[in-house]
């Protein structure tokens, strides 16, 4: 009987121990299951919130941006959404405690790194009609005339063959400049937006880009002329580095000759990326002035090689400087620059009408005479060269060296357009509040236990 009592006690203790062990294991498994379920529910809840990206920006600009300040209620709204959906996913057995936003990745962080990353992805499937490699192939050399070549100009006084009727073109250039060259060549069917952009609260506020150039229309200073026609190159390296951004800009933003978006605040959006002015009219003029600088340099590079044209310039310079013959060599090149500018205006006249202009000119495609500014509409239209550049190509050339600022200006346009098309009264979606990733730390209570979870999610 004594031994049986020992055995009974032993078995009782053994079974009790096993029951405690099994109960503990069940509790551990249950808690582990609860933790796993909570983690899955949190990921699902955050994915649900992530799906609230701005539809307009995705459909129009291929960007996945989440508003950190939905309905103007601050980041607390984001936390409340996660808390609400987490409670729905977990059910009544769980109690959702504190939900805290632990970190965000903003669209404008680190020089718009996230924006540029998504832009690079988008450019891979956008129809790249304006491919950067093709643009570089058409141009060949982005510096048509170098400072060294200008310094080597022959300054010997020479005689040229007089051309009947040749008159100093500089007076007509000055008169045309006073009237406004850019608006003189503007097609009649072009309509500018009446909007005036307020830079306050725009992503680019305070960002200054490279200043735009404009030709000095006087053509009375040879040193100034040399400086201006030698400062238009150097964009090819930038184009290679910013190829994705250039392709994206060409396919997502309107310009004078191509409308890719409807109901936009500005009509000339790519021009705004370049110039950053508050109105279409100002952006148009700034871009045309810069195109004239480029075209004048390219035309000047050719005219220096054309013996007949330079002979005419020599003869005209001789007649202009009869009172001071030593000035003849310098005046010859100033007149050549003036004629190059007249040809540049004719080039721009064709560009804004959707036609192509060869980057480097030849005798076959030179279309003006010294009086060309008086009869732009009557100039003979040469056969279009498919290897030439159109207006959009020149915009990309101008944009290539200004992309650092242009990324912020792209966000300006997006912000303006999203608020016009889908904005709510009194609530402005500001892209400074746009994010591409965020994290959450959550406390979940289950059967007296507190489960702390941390999760990060992004696009």
Short mmCIF file of C-alpha atoms in Angstrom, two decimals:
data_model
loop_
_atom_site.label_atom_id
_atom_site.label_comp_id
_atom_site.label_asym_id
_atom_site.label_seq_id
_atom_site.Cartn_x
_atom_site.Cartn_y
_atom_site.Cartn_z
CA UNK A 1 0.00 0.00 0.00
CA UNK A 2 2.86 2.35 0.77
CA UNK A 3 4.46 1.90 -2.61
CA UNK A 4 1.14 2.41 -4.36
CA UNK A 5 0.76 5.70 -2.51
CA UNK A 6 4.17 6.85 -3.70
CA UNK A 7 3.30 5.92 -7.27
CA UNK A 8 0.00 7.81 -7.07
CA UNK A 9 1.71 10.91 -5.74
CA UNK A 10 4.44 10.67 -8.41
CA UNK A 11 1.94 10.29 -11.23
CA UNK A 12 -0.14 13.15 -9.89
CA UNK A 13 2.89 15.45 -9.78
CA UNK A 14 3.98 14.30 -13.24
CA UNK A 15 0.56 14.88 -14.74
CA UNK A 16 0.34 18.28 -13.02
CA UNK A 17 3.72 19.25 -14.43
CA UNK A 18 2.68 18.11 -17.88
CA UNK A 19 -0.56 20.06 -17.60
CA UNK A 20 1.32 23.18 -16.56
CA UNK A 21 3.77 22.69 -19.43
CA UNK A 22 1.00 22.11 -21.97
CA UNK A 23 -0.97 25.07 -20.65
CA UNK A 24 2.14 27.25 -20.86
CA UNK A 25 2.87 26.04 -24.38
CA UNK A 26 -0.70 26.74 -25.43
CA UNK A 27 -0.45 30.24 -23.94
CA UNK A 28 2.89 30.87 -25.68
CA UNK A 29 1.56 29.58 -28.99
CA UNK A 30 -1.60 31.62 -28.58
CA UNK A 31 0.40 34.78 -27.82
CA UNK A 32 2.75 34.06 -30.70
CA UNK A 33 -0.25 33.55 -32.96
CA UNK A 34 -1.73 36.79 -31.68
CA UNK A 35 1.54 38.59 -32.40
CA UNK A 36 1.65 37.14 -35.91
CA UNK A 37 -1.97 38.04 -36.53
CA UNK A 38 -1.40 41.55 -35.21
CA UNK A 39 1.66 42.02 -37.44
CA UNK A 40 -0.27 40.78 -40.48
CA UNK A 41 -3.21 43.01 -39.60
CA UNK A 42 -0.89 46.03 -39.21
CA UNK A 43 0.72 45.44 -42.60
CA UNK A 44 -2.72 45.08 -44.15
CA UNK A 45 -3.95 48.26 -42.47
CA UNK A 46 -0.90 50.24 -43.61
CA UNK A 47 -1.26 48.84 -47.14
CA UNK A 48 -4.86 50.00 -47.10
CA UNK A 49 -3.75 53.50 -46.11
CA UNK A 50 -0.95 53.40 -48.67
CA UNK A 51 -3.60 52.73 -51.33
CA UNK A 52 -4.98 56.21 -50.66
CA UNK A 53 -2.34 57.74 -52.98
CA UNK A 54 -3.39 60.74 -55.03
CA UNK A 55 -5.13 59.30 -58.09
CA UNK A 56 -4.75 62.42 -60.22
CA UNK A 57 -0.99 62.51 -59.78
CA UNK A 58 -0.75 58.82 -60.63
CA UNK A 59 -2.94 59.00 -63.73
CA UNK A 60 -1.47 62.22 -65.11
CA UNK A 61 2.13 62.08 -63.90
CA UNK A 62 2.73 58.40 -63.00
CA UNK A 63 3.64 59.33 -59.43
CA UNK A 64 2.66 57.43 -56.27
CA UNK A 65 2.42 60.12 -53.57
CA UNK A 66 0.55 59.84 -50.26
CA UNK A 67 -0.72 62.95 -48.50
CA UNK A 68 0.70 63.22 -44.97
CA UNK A 69 -1.84 65.93 -44.25
CA UNK A 70 -5.14 64.49 -45.55
CA UNK A 71 -8.07 66.89 -45.46
CA UNK A 72 -5.79 69.38 -43.74
CA UNK A 73 -5.94 67.44 -40.44
CA UNK A 74 -2.23 66.72 -40.08
CA UNK A 75 -0.35 63.44 -39.64
CA UNK A 76 -2.71 62.46 -36.82
CA UNK A 77 -5.29 61.65 -39.48
CA UNK A 78 -2.92 59.05 -40.92
CA UNK A 79 -2.48 57.48 -37.49
CA UNK A 80 -6.23 57.46 -36.95
CA UNK A 81 -6.81 55.70 -40.27
CA UNK A 82 -4.32 52.96 -39.39
CA UNK A 83 -5.85 52.57 -35.93
CA UNK A 84 -9.37 52.30 -37.33
CA UNK A 85 -8.48 49.72 -39.97
CA UNK A 86 -6.29 47.74 -37.58
CA UNK A 87 -9.18 47.45 -35.11
CA UNK A 88 -11.44 46.23 -37.92
CA UNK A 89 -8.87 43.64 -39.03
CA UNK A 90 -8.19 42.27 -35.53
CA UNK A 91 -11.71 41.98 -34.16
CA UNK A 92 -13.15 42.25 -30.64
CA UNK A 93 -10.55 40.06 -28.91
CA UNK A 94 -7.89 42.69 -29.45
CA UNK A 95 -7.63 46.25 -28.22
CA UNK A 96 -5.60 48.70 -30.28
CA UNK A 97 -3.62 51.03 -28.06
CA UNK A 98 -1.36 53.88 -29.08
CA UNK A 99 -0.60 54.23 -32.80
CA UNK A 100 2.39 56.42 -33.53
CA UNK A 101 3.87 57.58 -36.82
CA UNK A 102 7.59 56.84 -36.48
CA UNK A 103 9.07 58.18 -39.68
CA UNK A 104 8.26 59.35 -43.20
CA UNK A 105 10.13 59.67 -46.48
CA UNK A 106 9.12 62.92 -48.14
CA UNK A 107 8.96 63.51 -51.87
CA UNK A 108 11.20 66.56 -51.55
CA UNK A 109 13.76 65.01 -49.19
CA UNK A 110 17.42 64.92 -50.26
CA UNK A 111 16.98 67.06 -53.34
CA UNK A 112 13.74 65.36 -54.47
CA UNK A 113 15.44 61.95 -54.42
CA UNK A 114 12.17 59.97 -54.15
CA UNK A 115 10.55 62.02 -56.91
CA UNK A 116 13.54 61.49 -59.15
CA UNK A 117 13.55 57.75 -58.42
CA UNK A 118 9.92 57.36 -59.44
CA UNK A 119 10.56 59.59 -62.44
CA UNK A 120 13.35 57.30 -63.58
CA UNK A 121 11.04 54.30 -63.35
CA UNK A 122 8.30 56.15 -65.23
CA UNK A 123 10.65 57.21 -68.03
CA UNK A 124 11.38 53.57 -68.82
CA UNK A 125 7.88 52.99 -70.15
CA UNK A 126 6.93 56.49 -71.31
CA UNK A 127 6.99 56.90 -75.07
CA UNK A 128 10.31 58.68 -75.46
CA UNK A 129 9.74 60.62 -78.69
CA UNK A 130 12.34 63.08 -77.48
CA UNK A 131 15.12 60.65 -76.74
CA UNK A 132 18.25 62.30 -75.41
CA UNK A 133 20.59 60.10 -77.44
CA UNK A 134 18.78 61.05 -80.66
CA UNK A 135 18.98 64.70 -79.71
CA UNK A 136 22.73 64.48 -79.12
CA UNK A 137 23.16 62.61 -82.41
CA UNK A 138 21.40 65.38 -84.33
CA UNK A 139 23.49 68.10 -82.72
CA UNK A 140 26.86 66.38 -82.94
CA UNK A 141 28.81 69.13 -81.18
CA UNK A 142 27.02 71.27 -78.62
CA UNK A 143 29.56 74.08 -78.90
CA UNK A 144 29.21 75.53 -82.43
CA UNK A 145 31.93 78.14 -81.95
CA UNK A 146 34.53 78.21 -79.19
CA UNK A 147 36.21 81.18 -77.56
CA UNK A 148 39.53 80.03 -79.03
CA UNK A 149 38.08 80.11 -82.54
CA UNK A 150 36.72 83.59 -81.92
CA UNK A 151 40.08 84.79 -80.66
CA UNK A 152 41.67 83.56 -83.88
CA UNK A 153 39.41 85.67 -86.12
CA UNK A 154 41.38 87.42 -88.83
CA UNK A 155 41.33 91.08 -87.93
CA UNK A 156 43.19 92.24 -91.03
CA UNK A 157 41.38 94.97 -92.95
CA UNK A 158 40.11 93.51 -96.21
CA UNK A 159 37.93 94.57 -99.09
CA UNK A 160 34.77 92.77 -100.07
CA UNK A 161 32.51 92.75 -103.03
CA UNK A 162 29.71 95.26 -102.54
CA UNK A 163 26.20 93.89 -102.78
CA UNK A 164 23.67 96.33 -104.18
CA UNK A 165 21.17 97.51 -101.62
CA UNK A 166 23.03 96.21 -98.55
CA UNK A 167 22.25 98.36 -95.52
CA UNK A 168 23.41 98.18 -91.94
CA UNK A 169 21.02 95.63 -90.38
CA UNK A 170 21.59 96.75 -86.81
CA UNK A 171 19.02 99.55 -86.95
CA UNK A 172 16.26 97.15 -87.99
CA UNK A 173 17.27 94.77 -85.18
CA UNK A 174 17.07 97.50 -82.56
CA UNK A 175 13.66 98.59 -83.85
CA UNK A 176 12.39 95.01 -83.84
CA UNK A 177 13.70 94.46 -80.31
CA UNK A 178 11.79 97.50 -79.07
CA UNK A 179 8.62 96.05 -80.59
CA UNK A 180 9.31 92.68 -78.97
CA UNK A 181 10.84 89.96 -81.13
CA UNK A 182 9.22 87.12 -79.16
CA UNK A 183 5.70 88.46 -79.70
CA UNK A 184 6.46 89.47 -83.29
CA UNK A 185 7.00 85.81 -84.20
CA UNK A 186 4.20 84.34 -82.03
CA UNK A 187 1.59 82.40 -84.07
CA UNK A 188 -1.82 84.07 -84.07
CA UNK A 189 -3.63 80.96 -82.83
CA UNK A 190 -1.61 80.70 -79.60
CA UNK A 191 -3.47 81.59 -76.41
CA UNK A 192 -1.65 82.11 -73.11
CA UNK A 193 -3.14 81.35 -69.72
CA UNK A 194 -4.29 84.36 -67.73
CA UNK A 195 -3.06 82.80 -64.49
CA UNK A 196 -0.37 84.51 -62.44
CA UNK A 197 1.44 82.04 -60.19
CA UNK A 198 1.95 82.98 -56.56
CA UNK A 199 5.30 81.46 -55.52
CA UNK A 200 4.26 81.20 -51.87
CA UNK A 201 3.72 77.62 -50.70
CA UNK A 202 5.04 76.20 -53.96
CA UNK A 203 7.78 73.54 -53.69
CA UNK A 204 10.26 75.69 -55.63
CA UNK A 205 9.93 78.71 -53.34
CA UNK A 206 13.39 80.10 -52.73
CA UNK A 207 15.05 77.86 -55.35
CA UNK A 208 17.05 79.88 -57.87
CA UNK A 209 18.07 78.35 -61.18
CA UNK A 210 20.70 79.33 -63.74
CA UNK A 211 19.83 82.73 -65.13
CA UNK A 212 18.75 82.85 -68.77
CA UNK A 213 20.72 84.67 -71.43
CA UNK A 214 19.64 87.21 -74.01
CA UNK A 215 21.52 88.62 -76.97
CA UNK A 216 22.69 92.22 -76.77
CA UNK A 217 20.87 93.59 -79.80
CA UNK A 218 23.22 96.53 -80.26
CA UNK A 219 26.00 94.58 -82.03
CA UNK A 220 28.40 97.45 -81.34
CA UNK A 221 30.89 95.64 -79.11
CA UNK A 222 32.98 92.84 -80.62
CA UNK A 223 34.20 91.56 -77.25
CA UNK A 224 30.61 91.29 -76.04
CA UNK A 225 29.59 89.49 -79.23
CA UNK A 226 32.41 86.96 -78.85
CA UNK A 227 31.41 86.31 -75.26
CA UNK A 228 27.76 85.76 -76.11
CA UNK A 229 28.22 83.40 -79.06
CA UNK A 230 30.67 81.23 -77.11
CA UNK A 231 28.53 80.63 -74.00
CA UNK A 232 25.75 78.48 -75.46
CA UNK A 233 27.33 75.00 -75.27
CA UNK A 234 28.17 72.55 -72.54
CA UNK A 235 24.73 71.00 -72.13
CA UNK A 236 25.48 67.48 -73.44
CA UNK A 237 27.03 66.16 -70.23
CA UNK A 238 24.05 67.44 -68.27
CA UNK A 239 21.67 65.83 -70.77
CA UNK A 240 23.36 62.45 -70.28
CA UNK A 241 23.16 62.72 -66.49
CA UNK A 242 19.56 63.94 -66.47
CA UNK A 243 18.24 61.83 -69.36
CA UNK A 244 15.37 60.32 -67.34
CA UNK A 245 14.20 63.75 -66.19
CA UNK A 246 14.33 65.16 -69.72
CA UNK A 247 12.35 62.24 -71.16
CA UNK A 248 9.83 62.61 -68.34
CA UNK A 249 9.45 66.36 -68.92
CA UNK A 250 8.98 65.87 -72.67
CA UNK A 251 6.15 63.42 -72.11
CA UNK A 252 4.33 64.86 -69.09
CA UNK A 253 4.29 68.65 -69.46
CA UNK A 254 2.72 70.98 -72.00
CA UNK A 255 4.65 73.41 -74.13
CA UNK A 256 3.88 75.91 -76.88
CA UNK A 257 3.78 73.26 -79.63
CA UNK A 258 2.57 70.18 -77.74
CA UNK A 259 -0.35 69.75 -75.33
CA UNK A 260 -0.14 66.50 -73.34
CA UNK A 261 -2.33 67.50 -70.36
CA UNK A 262 -5.77 69.08 -70.24
CA UNK A 263 -7.12 71.80 -67.97
CA UNK A 264 -3.79 72.99 -66.62
CA UNK A 265 -3.07 76.18 -64.71
CA UNK A 266 -0.28 77.20 -67.11
CA UNK A 267 -0.35 76.59 -70.85
CA UNK A 268 3.43 76.71 -71.26
CA UNK A 269 4.57 74.30 -68.57
CA UNK A 270 7.96 73.22 -69.94
CA UNK A 271 8.79 76.87 -70.49
CA UNK A 272 8.02 77.42 -66.81
CA UNK A 273 10.41 74.61 -65.87
CA UNK A 274 13.14 76.54 -67.69
CA UNK A 275 12.38 80.15 -66.79
CA UNK A 276 10.33 79.94 -63.58
CA UNK A 277 8.37 83.13 -64.31
CA UNK A 278 4.86 83.66 -62.91
CA UNK A 279 3.06 83.95 -66.28
CA UNK A 280 2.99 82.18 -69.63
CA UNK A 281 3.90 85.38 -71.46
CA UNK A 282 7.05 85.94 -69.38
CA UNK A 283 8.14 82.31 -69.68
CA UNK A 284 7.61 82.37 -73.44
CA UNK A 285 9.67 85.52 -73.90
CA UNK A 286 12.50 84.22 -71.69
CA UNK A 287 12.70 80.95 -73.64
CA UNK A 288 12.62 82.66 -77.04
CA UNK A 289 15.39 85.01 -75.95
CA UNK A 290 17.51 81.99 -74.99
CA UNK A 291 16.73 80.16 -78.26
CA UNK A 292 17.89 83.27 -80.13
CA UNK A 293 21.20 83.11 -78.24
CA UNK A 294 21.70 79.48 -79.29
CA UNK A 295 20.64 80.02 -82.88
CA UNK A 296 22.75 83.19 -83.25
CA UNK A 297 25.85 81.29 -82.12
CA UNK A 298 25.16 78.38 -84.51
CA UNK A 299 24.47 80.74 -87.41
CA UNK A 300 27.57 82.81 -86.63
CA UNK A 301 29.69 79.66 -86.69
CA UNK A 302 28.49 79.01 -90.24
CA UNK A 303 28.61 82.55 -91.60
CA UNK A 304 32.31 82.80 -90.70
CA UNK A 305 32.96 79.96 -93.15
CA UNK A 306 30.89 81.44 -96.00
CA UNK A 307 33.28 83.44 -98.15
CA UNK A 308 30.54 85.19 -100.12
CA UNK A 309 28.65 86.37 -97.07
CA UNK A 310 31.81 87.51 -95.32
CA UNK A 311 32.82 89.43 -98.46
CA UNK A 312 29.49 91.24 -98.35
CA UNK A 313 30.07 92.01 -94.67
CA UNK A 314 33.51 93.43 -95.48
CA UNK A 315 32.11 95.70 -98.17
CA UNK A 316 29.29 96.89 -95.94
CA UNK A 317 31.70 97.44 -93.05
CA UNK A 318 33.93 99.55 -95.32
CA UNK A 319 31.01 101.80 -96.23
CA UNK A 320 29.83 102.06 -92.63
CA UNK A 321 33.31 102.96 -91.28
CA UNK A 322 34.36 105.38 -94.04
CA UNK A 323 34.92 108.03 -91.37
CA UNK A 324 37.19 105.73 -89.32
CA UNK A 325 38.68 102.92 -91.46
CA UNK A 326 40.56 101.17 -88.59
CA UNK A 327 37.17 100.05 -87.18
CA UNK A 328 36.35 98.10 -90.35
CA UNK A 329 37.62 94.65 -89.25
CA UNK A 330 35.67 94.69 -86.01
CA UNK A 331 32.53 96.07 -87.65
CA UNK A 332 32.70 93.29 -90.26
CA UNK A 333 32.25 90.65 -87.56
CA UNK A 334 29.63 92.71 -85.75
CA UNK A 335 27.62 92.84 -88.97
CA UNK A 336 28.09 89.10 -89.39
CA UNK A 337 26.72 88.68 -85.88
CA UNK A 338 23.76 90.89 -86.73
CA UNK A 339 22.97 88.83 -89.81
CA UNK A 340 23.30 85.66 -87.74
CA UNK A 341 20.76 87.13 -85.33
CA UNK A 342 18.34 87.91 -88.18
CA UNK A 343 18.62 84.30 -89.32
CA UNK A 344 18.07 83.21 -85.71
CA UNK A 345 14.80 85.17 -85.58
CA UNK A 346 13.70 83.43 -88.78
CA UNK A 347 14.67 80.09 -87.22
CA UNK A 348 12.61 80.85 -84.11
CA UNK A 349 9.70 81.95 -86.33
CA UNK A 350 9.68 78.48 -87.87
CA UNK A 351 10.26 76.64 -84.59
CA UNK A 352 7.20 78.11 -82.86
CA UNK A 353 5.15 76.90 -85.84
CA UNK A 354 6.20 73.31 -85.27
CA UNK A 355 8.89 73.11 -87.94
CA UNK A 356 12.42 71.78 -87.68
CA UNK A 357 15.62 73.79 -88.04
CA UNK A 358 19.09 72.27 -88.59
CA UNK A 359 21.36 72.83 -85.61
CA UNK A 360 24.23 73.84 -87.89
CA UNK A 361 23.46 75.83 -91.02
CA UNK A 362 24.76 75.53 -94.58
CA UNK A 363 24.38 77.53 -97.77
CA UNK A 364 21.40 75.38 -98.75
CA UNK A 365 19.30 76.04 -95.66
CA UNK A 366 20.21 79.67 -94.93
CA UNK A 367 16.97 81.58 -95.60
CA UNK A 368 17.41 85.30 -94.81
CA UNK A 369 19.01 88.36 -96.27
CA UNK A 370 19.95 91.46 -94.33
CA UNK A 371 16.39 92.78 -94.51
CA UNK A 372 14.86 89.49 -93.29
CA UNK A 373 13.25 90.98 -90.19
CA UNK A 374 10.89 93.03 -92.34
CA UNK A 375 9.41 90.05 -94.19
CA UNK A 376 9.49 86.95 -92.04
CA UNK A 377 6.17 85.77 -93.45
CA UNK A 378 7.50 85.97 -97.01
CA UNK A 379 10.73 84.04 -96.48
CA UNK A 380 11.15 80.94 -98.56
CA UNK A 381 10.47 77.83 -96.49
CA UNK A 382 13.21 75.28 -97.26
CA UNK A 383 12.48 71.58 -97.40
CA UNK A 384 12.29 70.35 -93.84
CA UNK A 385 15.28 68.31 -92.72
CA UNK A 386 14.25 65.37 -90.52
CA UNK A 387 17.65 65.55 -88.86
CA UNK A 388 16.84 69.06 -87.66
CA UNK A 389 15.62 70.06 -84.21
CA UNK A 390 12.12 71.25 -83.40
CA UNK A 391 10.93 73.63 -80.69
CA UNK A 392 10.63 70.86 -78.08
CA UNK A 393 14.20 69.75 -78.77
CA UNK A 394 15.43 73.25 -78.00
CA UNK A 395 13.42 73.24 -74.77
CA UNK A 396 15.22 70.07 -73.72
CA UNK A 397 18.58 71.65 -74.52
CA UNK A 398 17.69 74.63 -72.33
CA UNK A 399 16.30 72.36 -69.62
CA UNK A 400 19.35 70.06 -69.49
CA UNK A 401 21.50 72.41 -67.42
CA UNK A 402 18.62 73.54 -65.20
CA UNK A 403 17.28 70.24 -63.93
CA UNK A 404 18.28 70.78 -60.30
CA UNK A 405 15.73 73.59 -60.06
CA UNK A 406 13.39 72.08 -62.65
CA UNK A 407 12.56 69.10 -60.39
CA UNK A 408 11.05 71.50 -57.86
CA UNK A 409 9.23 73.39 -60.61
CA UNK A 410 7.75 70.11 -61.86
CA UNK A 411 6.29 69.68 -58.39
CA UNK A 412 4.96 73.25 -58.62
CA UNK A 413 3.00 72.36 -61.74
CA UNK A 414 1.71 69.12 -60.24
CA UNK A 415 0.54 70.90 -57.11
CA UNK A 416 -1.19 73.64 -59.07
CA UNK A 417 -2.95 71.20 -61.38
CA UNK A 418 -4.02 68.68 -58.74
CA UNK A 419 -5.63 71.45 -56.69
CA UNK A 420 -7.40 72.85 -59.74
CA UNK A 421 -8.78 69.50 -60.88
CA UNK A 422 -9.47 67.50 -57.71
CA UNK A 423 -8.82 69.90 -54.86
CA UNK A 424 -11.38 70.45 -52.12
CA UNK A 425 -12.67 73.88 -51.16
CA UNK A 426 -10.42 75.43 -48.57
CA UNK A 427 -8.00 72.48 -48.54
CA UNK A 428 -4.80 72.70 -50.58
CA UNK A 429 -2.70 69.64 -51.26
CA UNK A 430 0.86 70.82 -50.78
CA UNK A 431 3.56 68.54 -52.11
CA UNK A 432 5.79 69.38 -49.17
CA UNK A 433 3.38 67.04 -47.33
CA UNK A 434 3.63 64.29 -49.96
CA UNK A 435 5.42 61.12 -48.86
CA UNK A 436 6.43 57.85 -50.47
CA UNK A 437 7.06 55.75 -47.33
CA UNK A 438 6.10 55.78 -43.67
CA UNK A 439 6.43 53.72 -40.49
CA UNK A 440 4.11 52.95 -37.57
CA UNK A 441 4.66 51.77 -33.98
CA UNK A 442 1.54 50.21 -32.44
CA UNK A 443 0.60 48.74 -29.06
CA UNK A 444 -2.00 45.94 -29.26
CA UNK A 445 -3.50 44.43 -26.10
CA UNK A 446 -4.54 40.78 -26.09
CA UNK A 447 -5.69 38.87 -23.00
CA UNK A 448 -3.73 41.08 -20.65
CA UNK A 449 -0.59 41.13 -22.80
CA UNK A 450 0.75 44.16 -24.67
CA UNK A 451 2.18 43.45 -28.10
CA UNK A 452 4.39 46.21 -29.51
CA UNK A 453 4.77 46.23 -33.29
CA UNK A 454 6.86 48.37 -35.66
CA UNK A 455 6.29 48.30 -39.41
CA UNK A 456 7.50 50.33 -42.41
CA UNK A 457 5.92 50.49 -45.83
CA UNK A 458 6.44 52.44 -49.06
CA UNK A 459 5.93 52.52 -52.80
#
